[in-house]
mmCIF file of C-alpha atoms in Angstrom:
data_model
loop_
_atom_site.group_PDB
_atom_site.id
_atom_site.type_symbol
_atom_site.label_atom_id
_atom_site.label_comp_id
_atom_site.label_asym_id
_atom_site.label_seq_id
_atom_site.Cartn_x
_atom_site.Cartn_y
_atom_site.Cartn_z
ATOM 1 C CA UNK E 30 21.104 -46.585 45.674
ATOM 2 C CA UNK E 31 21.088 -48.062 42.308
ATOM 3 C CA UNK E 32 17.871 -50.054 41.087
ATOM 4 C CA UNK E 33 16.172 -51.605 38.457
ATOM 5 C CA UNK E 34 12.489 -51.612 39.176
ATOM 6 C CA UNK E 35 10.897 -54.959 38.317
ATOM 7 C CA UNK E 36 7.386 -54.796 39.522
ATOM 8 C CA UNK E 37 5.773 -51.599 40.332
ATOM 9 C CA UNK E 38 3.060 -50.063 42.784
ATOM 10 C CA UNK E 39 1.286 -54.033 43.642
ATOM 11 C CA UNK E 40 0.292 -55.864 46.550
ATOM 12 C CA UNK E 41 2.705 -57.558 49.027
ATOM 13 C CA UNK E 42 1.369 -60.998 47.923
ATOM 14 C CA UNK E 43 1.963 -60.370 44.366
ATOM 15 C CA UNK E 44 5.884 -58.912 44.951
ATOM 16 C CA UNK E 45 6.443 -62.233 46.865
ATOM 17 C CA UNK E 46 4.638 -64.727 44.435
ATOM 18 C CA UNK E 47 6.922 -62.861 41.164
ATOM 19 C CA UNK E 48 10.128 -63.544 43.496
ATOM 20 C CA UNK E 49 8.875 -67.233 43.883
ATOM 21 C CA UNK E 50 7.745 -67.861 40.494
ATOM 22 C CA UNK E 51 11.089 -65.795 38.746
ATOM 23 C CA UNK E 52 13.851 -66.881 40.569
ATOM 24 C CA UNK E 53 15.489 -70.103 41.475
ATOM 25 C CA UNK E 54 17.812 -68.970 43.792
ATOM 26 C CA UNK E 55 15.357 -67.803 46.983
ATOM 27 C CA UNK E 56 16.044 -67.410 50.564
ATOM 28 C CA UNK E 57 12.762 -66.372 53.225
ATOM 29 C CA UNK E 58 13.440 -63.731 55.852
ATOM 30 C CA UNK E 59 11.447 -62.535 58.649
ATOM 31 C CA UNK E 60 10.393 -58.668 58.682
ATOM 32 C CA UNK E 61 13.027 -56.227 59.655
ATOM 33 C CA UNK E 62 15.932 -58.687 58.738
ATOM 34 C CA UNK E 63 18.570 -55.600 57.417
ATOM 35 C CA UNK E 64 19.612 -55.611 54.069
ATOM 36 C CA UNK E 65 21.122 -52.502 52.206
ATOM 37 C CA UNK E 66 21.052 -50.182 55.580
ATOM 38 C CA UNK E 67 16.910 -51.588 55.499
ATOM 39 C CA UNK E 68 14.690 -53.419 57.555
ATOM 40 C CA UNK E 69 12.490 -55.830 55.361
ATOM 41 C CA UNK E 70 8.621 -54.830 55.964
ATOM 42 C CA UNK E 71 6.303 -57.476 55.062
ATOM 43 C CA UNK E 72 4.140 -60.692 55.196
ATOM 44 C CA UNK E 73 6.514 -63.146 56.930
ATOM 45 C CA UNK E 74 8.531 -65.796 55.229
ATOM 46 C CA UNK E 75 9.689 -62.850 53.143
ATOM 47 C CA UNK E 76 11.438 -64.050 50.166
ATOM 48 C CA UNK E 77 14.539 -62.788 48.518
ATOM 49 C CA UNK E 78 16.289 -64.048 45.442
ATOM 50 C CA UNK E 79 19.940 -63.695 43.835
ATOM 51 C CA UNK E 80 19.853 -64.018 40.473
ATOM 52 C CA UNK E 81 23.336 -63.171 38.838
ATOM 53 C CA UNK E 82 25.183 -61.393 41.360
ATOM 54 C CA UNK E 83 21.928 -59.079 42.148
ATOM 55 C CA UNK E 84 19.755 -59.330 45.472
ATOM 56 C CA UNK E 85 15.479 -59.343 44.292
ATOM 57 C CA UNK E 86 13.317 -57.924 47.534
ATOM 58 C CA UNK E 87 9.950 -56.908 47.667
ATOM 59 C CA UNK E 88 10.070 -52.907 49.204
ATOM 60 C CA UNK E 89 7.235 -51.326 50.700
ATOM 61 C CA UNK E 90 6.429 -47.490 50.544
ATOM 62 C CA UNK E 91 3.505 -46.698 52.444
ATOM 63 C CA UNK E 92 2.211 -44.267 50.011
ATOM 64 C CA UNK E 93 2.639 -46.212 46.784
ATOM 65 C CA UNK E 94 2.532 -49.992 47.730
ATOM 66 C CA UNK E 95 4.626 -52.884 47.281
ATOM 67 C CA UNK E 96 7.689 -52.898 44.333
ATOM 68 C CA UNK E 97 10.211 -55.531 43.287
ATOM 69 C CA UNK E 98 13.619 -54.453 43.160
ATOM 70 C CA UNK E 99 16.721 -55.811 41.586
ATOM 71 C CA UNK E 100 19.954 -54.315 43.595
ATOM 72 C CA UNK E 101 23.834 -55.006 42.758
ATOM 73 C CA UNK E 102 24.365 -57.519 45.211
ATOM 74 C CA UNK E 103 27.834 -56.699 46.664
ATOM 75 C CA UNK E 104 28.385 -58.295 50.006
ATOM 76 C CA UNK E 105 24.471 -58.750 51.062
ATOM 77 C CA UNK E 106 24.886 -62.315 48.645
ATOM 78 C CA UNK E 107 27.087 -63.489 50.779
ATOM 79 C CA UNK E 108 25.147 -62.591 54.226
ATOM 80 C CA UNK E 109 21.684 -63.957 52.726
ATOM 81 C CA UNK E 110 23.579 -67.072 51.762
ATOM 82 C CA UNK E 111 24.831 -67.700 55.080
ATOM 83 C CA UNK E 112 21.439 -66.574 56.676
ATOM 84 C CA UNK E 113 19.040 -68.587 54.641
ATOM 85 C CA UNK E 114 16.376 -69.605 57.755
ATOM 86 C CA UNK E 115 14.088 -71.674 56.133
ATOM 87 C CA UNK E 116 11.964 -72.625 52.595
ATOM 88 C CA UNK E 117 9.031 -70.695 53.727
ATOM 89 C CA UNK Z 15 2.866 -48.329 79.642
ATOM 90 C CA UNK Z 16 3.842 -48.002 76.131
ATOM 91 C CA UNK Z 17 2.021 -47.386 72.934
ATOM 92 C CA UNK Z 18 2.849 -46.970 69.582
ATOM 93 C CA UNK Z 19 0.114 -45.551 66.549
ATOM 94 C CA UNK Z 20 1.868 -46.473 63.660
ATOM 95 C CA UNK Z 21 0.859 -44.447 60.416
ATOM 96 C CA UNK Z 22 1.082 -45.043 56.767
ATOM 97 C CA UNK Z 23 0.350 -42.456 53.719
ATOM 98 C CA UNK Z 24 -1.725 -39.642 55.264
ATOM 99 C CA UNK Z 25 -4.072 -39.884 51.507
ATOM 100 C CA UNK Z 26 -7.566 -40.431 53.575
ATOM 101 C CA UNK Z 27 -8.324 -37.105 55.832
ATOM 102 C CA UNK Z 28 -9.728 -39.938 58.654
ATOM 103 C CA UNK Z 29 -5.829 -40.629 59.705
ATOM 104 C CA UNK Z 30 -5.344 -38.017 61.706
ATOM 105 C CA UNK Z 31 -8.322 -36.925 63.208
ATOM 106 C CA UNK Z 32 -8.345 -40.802 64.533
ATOM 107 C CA UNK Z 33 -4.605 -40.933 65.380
ATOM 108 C CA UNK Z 34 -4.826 -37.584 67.606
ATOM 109 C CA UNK Z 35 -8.648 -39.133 69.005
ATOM 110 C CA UNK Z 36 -6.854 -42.194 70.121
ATOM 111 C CA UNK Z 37 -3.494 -40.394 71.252
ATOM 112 C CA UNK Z 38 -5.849 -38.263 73.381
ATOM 113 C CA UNK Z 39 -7.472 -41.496 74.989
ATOM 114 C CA UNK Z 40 -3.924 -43.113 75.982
ATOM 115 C CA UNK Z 41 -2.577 -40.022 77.412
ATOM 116 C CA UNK Z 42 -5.570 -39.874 79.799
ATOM 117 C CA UNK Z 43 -4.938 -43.378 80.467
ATOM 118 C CA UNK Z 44 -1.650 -42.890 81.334
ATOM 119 C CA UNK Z 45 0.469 -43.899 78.632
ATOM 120 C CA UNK Z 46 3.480 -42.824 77.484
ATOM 121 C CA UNK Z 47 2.321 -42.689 73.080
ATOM 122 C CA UNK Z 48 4.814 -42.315 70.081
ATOM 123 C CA UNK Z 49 3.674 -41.298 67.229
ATOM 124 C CA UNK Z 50 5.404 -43.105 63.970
ATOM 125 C CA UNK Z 51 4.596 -42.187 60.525
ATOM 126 C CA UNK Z 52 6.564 -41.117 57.287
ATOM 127 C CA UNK Z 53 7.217 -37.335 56.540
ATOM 128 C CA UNK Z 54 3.857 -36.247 55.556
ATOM 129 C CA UNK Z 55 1.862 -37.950 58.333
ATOM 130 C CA UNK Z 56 4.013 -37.090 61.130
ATOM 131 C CA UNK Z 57 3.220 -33.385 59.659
ATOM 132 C CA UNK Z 58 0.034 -33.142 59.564
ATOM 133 C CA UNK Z 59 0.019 -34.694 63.426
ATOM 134 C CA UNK Z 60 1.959 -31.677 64.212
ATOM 135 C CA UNK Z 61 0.155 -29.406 62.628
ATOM 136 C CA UNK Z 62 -2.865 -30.277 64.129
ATOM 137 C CA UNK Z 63 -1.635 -30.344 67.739
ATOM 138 C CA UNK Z 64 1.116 -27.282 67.674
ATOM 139 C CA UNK Z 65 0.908 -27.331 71.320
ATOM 140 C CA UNK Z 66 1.601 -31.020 71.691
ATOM 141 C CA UNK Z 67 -1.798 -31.853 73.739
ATOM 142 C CA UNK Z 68 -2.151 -34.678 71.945
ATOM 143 C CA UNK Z 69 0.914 -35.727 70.523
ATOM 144 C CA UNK Z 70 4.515 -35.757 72.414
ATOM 145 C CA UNK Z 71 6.370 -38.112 71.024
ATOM 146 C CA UNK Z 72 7.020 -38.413 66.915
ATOM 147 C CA UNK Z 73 9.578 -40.767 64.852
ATOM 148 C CA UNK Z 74 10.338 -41.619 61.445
ATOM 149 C CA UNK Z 75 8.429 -44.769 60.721
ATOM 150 C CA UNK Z 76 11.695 -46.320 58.997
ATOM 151 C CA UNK Z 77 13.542 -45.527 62.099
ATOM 152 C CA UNK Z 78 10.720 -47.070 64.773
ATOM 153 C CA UNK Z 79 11.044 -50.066 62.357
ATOM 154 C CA UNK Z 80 14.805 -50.292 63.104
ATOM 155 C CA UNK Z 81 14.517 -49.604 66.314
ATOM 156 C CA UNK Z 82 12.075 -52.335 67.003
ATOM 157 C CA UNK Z 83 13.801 -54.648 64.887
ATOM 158 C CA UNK Z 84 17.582 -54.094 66.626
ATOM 159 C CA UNK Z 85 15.344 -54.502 70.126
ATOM 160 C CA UNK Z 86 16.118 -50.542 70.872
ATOM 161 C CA UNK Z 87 12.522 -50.370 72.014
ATOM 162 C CA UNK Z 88 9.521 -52.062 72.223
ATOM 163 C CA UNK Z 89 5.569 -51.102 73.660
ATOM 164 C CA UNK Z 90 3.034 -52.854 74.950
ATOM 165 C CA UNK Z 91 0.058 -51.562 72.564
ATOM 166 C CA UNK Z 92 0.739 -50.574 69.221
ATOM 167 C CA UNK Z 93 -2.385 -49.356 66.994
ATOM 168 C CA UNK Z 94 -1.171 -49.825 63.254
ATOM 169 C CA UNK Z 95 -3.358 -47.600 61.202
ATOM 170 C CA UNK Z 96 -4.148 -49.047 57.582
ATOM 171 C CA UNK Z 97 -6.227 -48.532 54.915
ATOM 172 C CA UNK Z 98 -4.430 -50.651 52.044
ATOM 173 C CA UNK Z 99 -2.247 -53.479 51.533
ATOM 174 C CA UNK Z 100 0.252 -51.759 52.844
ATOM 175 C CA UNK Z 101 -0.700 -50.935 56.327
ATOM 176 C CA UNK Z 102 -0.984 -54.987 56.549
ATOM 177 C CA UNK Z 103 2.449 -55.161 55.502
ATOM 178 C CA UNK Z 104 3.180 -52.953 58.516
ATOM 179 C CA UNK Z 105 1.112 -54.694 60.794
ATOM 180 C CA UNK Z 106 2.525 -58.213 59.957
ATOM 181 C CA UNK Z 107 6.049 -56.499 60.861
ATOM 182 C CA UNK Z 108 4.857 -55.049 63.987
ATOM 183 C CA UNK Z 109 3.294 -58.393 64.880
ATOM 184 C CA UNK Z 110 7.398 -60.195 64.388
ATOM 185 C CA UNK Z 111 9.199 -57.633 65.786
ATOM 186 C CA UNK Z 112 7.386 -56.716 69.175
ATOM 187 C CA UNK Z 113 5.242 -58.362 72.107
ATOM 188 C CA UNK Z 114 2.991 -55.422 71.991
ATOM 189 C CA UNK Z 115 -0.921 -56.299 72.047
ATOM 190 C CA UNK Z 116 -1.768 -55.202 67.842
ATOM 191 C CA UNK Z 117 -4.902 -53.034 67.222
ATOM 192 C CA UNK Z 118 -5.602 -52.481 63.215
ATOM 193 C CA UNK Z 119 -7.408 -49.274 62.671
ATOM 194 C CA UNK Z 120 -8.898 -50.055 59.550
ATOM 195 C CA UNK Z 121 -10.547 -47.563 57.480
ATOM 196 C CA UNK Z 122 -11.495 -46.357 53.545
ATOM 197 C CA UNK Z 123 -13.821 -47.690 51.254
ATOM 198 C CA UNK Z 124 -12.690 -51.029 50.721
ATOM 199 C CA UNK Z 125 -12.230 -52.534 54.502
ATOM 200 C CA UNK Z 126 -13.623 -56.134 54.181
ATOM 201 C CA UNK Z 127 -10.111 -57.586 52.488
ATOM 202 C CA UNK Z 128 -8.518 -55.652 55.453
ATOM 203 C CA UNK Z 129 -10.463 -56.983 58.293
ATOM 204 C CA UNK Z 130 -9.812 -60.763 57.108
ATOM 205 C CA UNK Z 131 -5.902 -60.190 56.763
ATOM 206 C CA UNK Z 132 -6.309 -58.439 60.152
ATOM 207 C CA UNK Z 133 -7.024 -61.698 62.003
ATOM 208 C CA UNK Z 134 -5.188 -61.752 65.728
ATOM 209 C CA UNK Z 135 -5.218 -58.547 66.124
ATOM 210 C CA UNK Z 136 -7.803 -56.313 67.636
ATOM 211 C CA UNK Z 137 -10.001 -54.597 64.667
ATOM 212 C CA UNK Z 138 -10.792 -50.993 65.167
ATOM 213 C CA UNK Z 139 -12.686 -50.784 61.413
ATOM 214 C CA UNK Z 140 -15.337 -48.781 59.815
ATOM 215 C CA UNK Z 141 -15.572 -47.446 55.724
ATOM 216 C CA UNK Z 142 -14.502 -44.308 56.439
ATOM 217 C CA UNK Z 143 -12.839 -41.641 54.324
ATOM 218 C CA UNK Z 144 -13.492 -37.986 55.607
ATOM 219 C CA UNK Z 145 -15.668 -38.730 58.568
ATOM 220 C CA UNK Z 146 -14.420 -40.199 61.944
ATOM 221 C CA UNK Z 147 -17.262 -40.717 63.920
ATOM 222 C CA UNK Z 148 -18.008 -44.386 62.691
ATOM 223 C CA UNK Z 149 -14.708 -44.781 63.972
ATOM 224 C CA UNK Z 150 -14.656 -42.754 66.903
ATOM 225 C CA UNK Z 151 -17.832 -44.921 68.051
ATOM 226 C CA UNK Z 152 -15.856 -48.028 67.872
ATOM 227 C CA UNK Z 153 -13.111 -46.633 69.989
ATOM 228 C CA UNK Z 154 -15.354 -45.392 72.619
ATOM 229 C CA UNK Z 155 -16.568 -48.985 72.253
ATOM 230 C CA UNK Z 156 -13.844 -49.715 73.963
ATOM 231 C CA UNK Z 157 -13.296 -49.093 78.058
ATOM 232 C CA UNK Z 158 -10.055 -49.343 78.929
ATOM 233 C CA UNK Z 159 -6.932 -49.776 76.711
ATOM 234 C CA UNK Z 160 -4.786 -50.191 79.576
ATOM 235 C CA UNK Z 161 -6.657 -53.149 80.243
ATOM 236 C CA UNK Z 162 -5.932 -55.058 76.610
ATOM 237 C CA UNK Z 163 -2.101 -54.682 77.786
ATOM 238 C CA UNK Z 164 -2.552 -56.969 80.967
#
């Protein structure tokens, strides 16, 4: 998959508060809400930003911590659009 | 009855000593026990236990995630092991996706943080890196698991 790493090896708080603070454009999600053939893992509301056609996520690898990534967007702009469940 | 141990990065020996103490404790209770954890953990599990005593049942922990998430599958105890932010990642998700009862298994050096963002689950804890027994004492602590399910 093709990334652009925005904020490496940090905690899940810290992933979520650079998605608030960053973007305008943010929709929350609960854990395991699939995106990209994923299940979200994390701290429910998860938030999730677009931000010129790209989807922002916080992704958790056990081993290394929390990272924000920046991900083409594709179709997964439209399906968080239409999915949007709440302000958090 | 179901359980689930869910592990994270095997980096702190402790892991899997505990996870294959606790497995042992469920089978003689009479659970069925899955064992989810990512490549490395799952390993060592295996490793340990070549003859499956312990351990029957293994799965990727991205796929256990799916599968509770699409509702394939679901337990009624589910011990998520952590010892940095993390495993409370994993345990918040755990805590959404399934009506299991949650046990955190908290260990390292720094547990205190842990223990607070642990709150509603049961807390297995104990600074612990190489040595189980602080741990094990806690889990022997504890009578029946089959009774936290009813």
């Amino acid at each position: 998959m093709n990334y652009e790493i925005l904020l490496p090896n940090s905690g899940f708080k810290e992933c979520a508060d650079f998605i608030k603070k960053n973007f305008k454009e943010v929709y929350y999600m609960p854990p395991g809400f699939k995106i990209f053939d994923n299940y979200l893992v994390g701290l429910p509301p998860i938030p999730l930003a677009v931000d010129a056609g790209d989807v922002i996520l916080p992704y958790v690898k056990p081993c290394h911590g929390c990272f924000v990534l920046r991900i083409p967007g594709g179709g997964e702009v439209e399906r968080l659009r239409k999915g949007k469940v709440g302000e958090g | 009855m179901k359980a689930l141990l869910m592990m994270g990065c095997p980096e702190l020996p402790v892991q899997t000593a505990v996870a294959l103490y606790i497995a042992n404790k469920l089978n003689n209770e009479g659970f069925e026990v899955t064992s989810a954890g990512n490549k490395a953990a799952i390993s060592l599990l295996l490793n340990s236990d070549p003859e499956k005593h312990y351990i029957k049942k293994v799965m990727d922990l991205d796929r256990c995630i799916g599968a509770l998430a699409e509702k394939e599958m679901d337990f009624d105890l589910c011990f998520v092991f952590i010892h940095s932010d993390s495993g409370i990642t994993y345990l918040a998700t755990v805590r959404s996706l399934s009506k299991a009862k949650t046990v955190a298994v908290i260990f390292g050096k720094d547990i205190e943080p842990l223990i607070e963002s642990s709150a509603g689950s049961i807390i297995i804890a104990a600074k612990a890196v190489h040595n189980p027994t602080p741990l094990r004492a806690q889990i022997d602590g504890v009578k029946s698991w089959a009774a936290l399910t009813k």
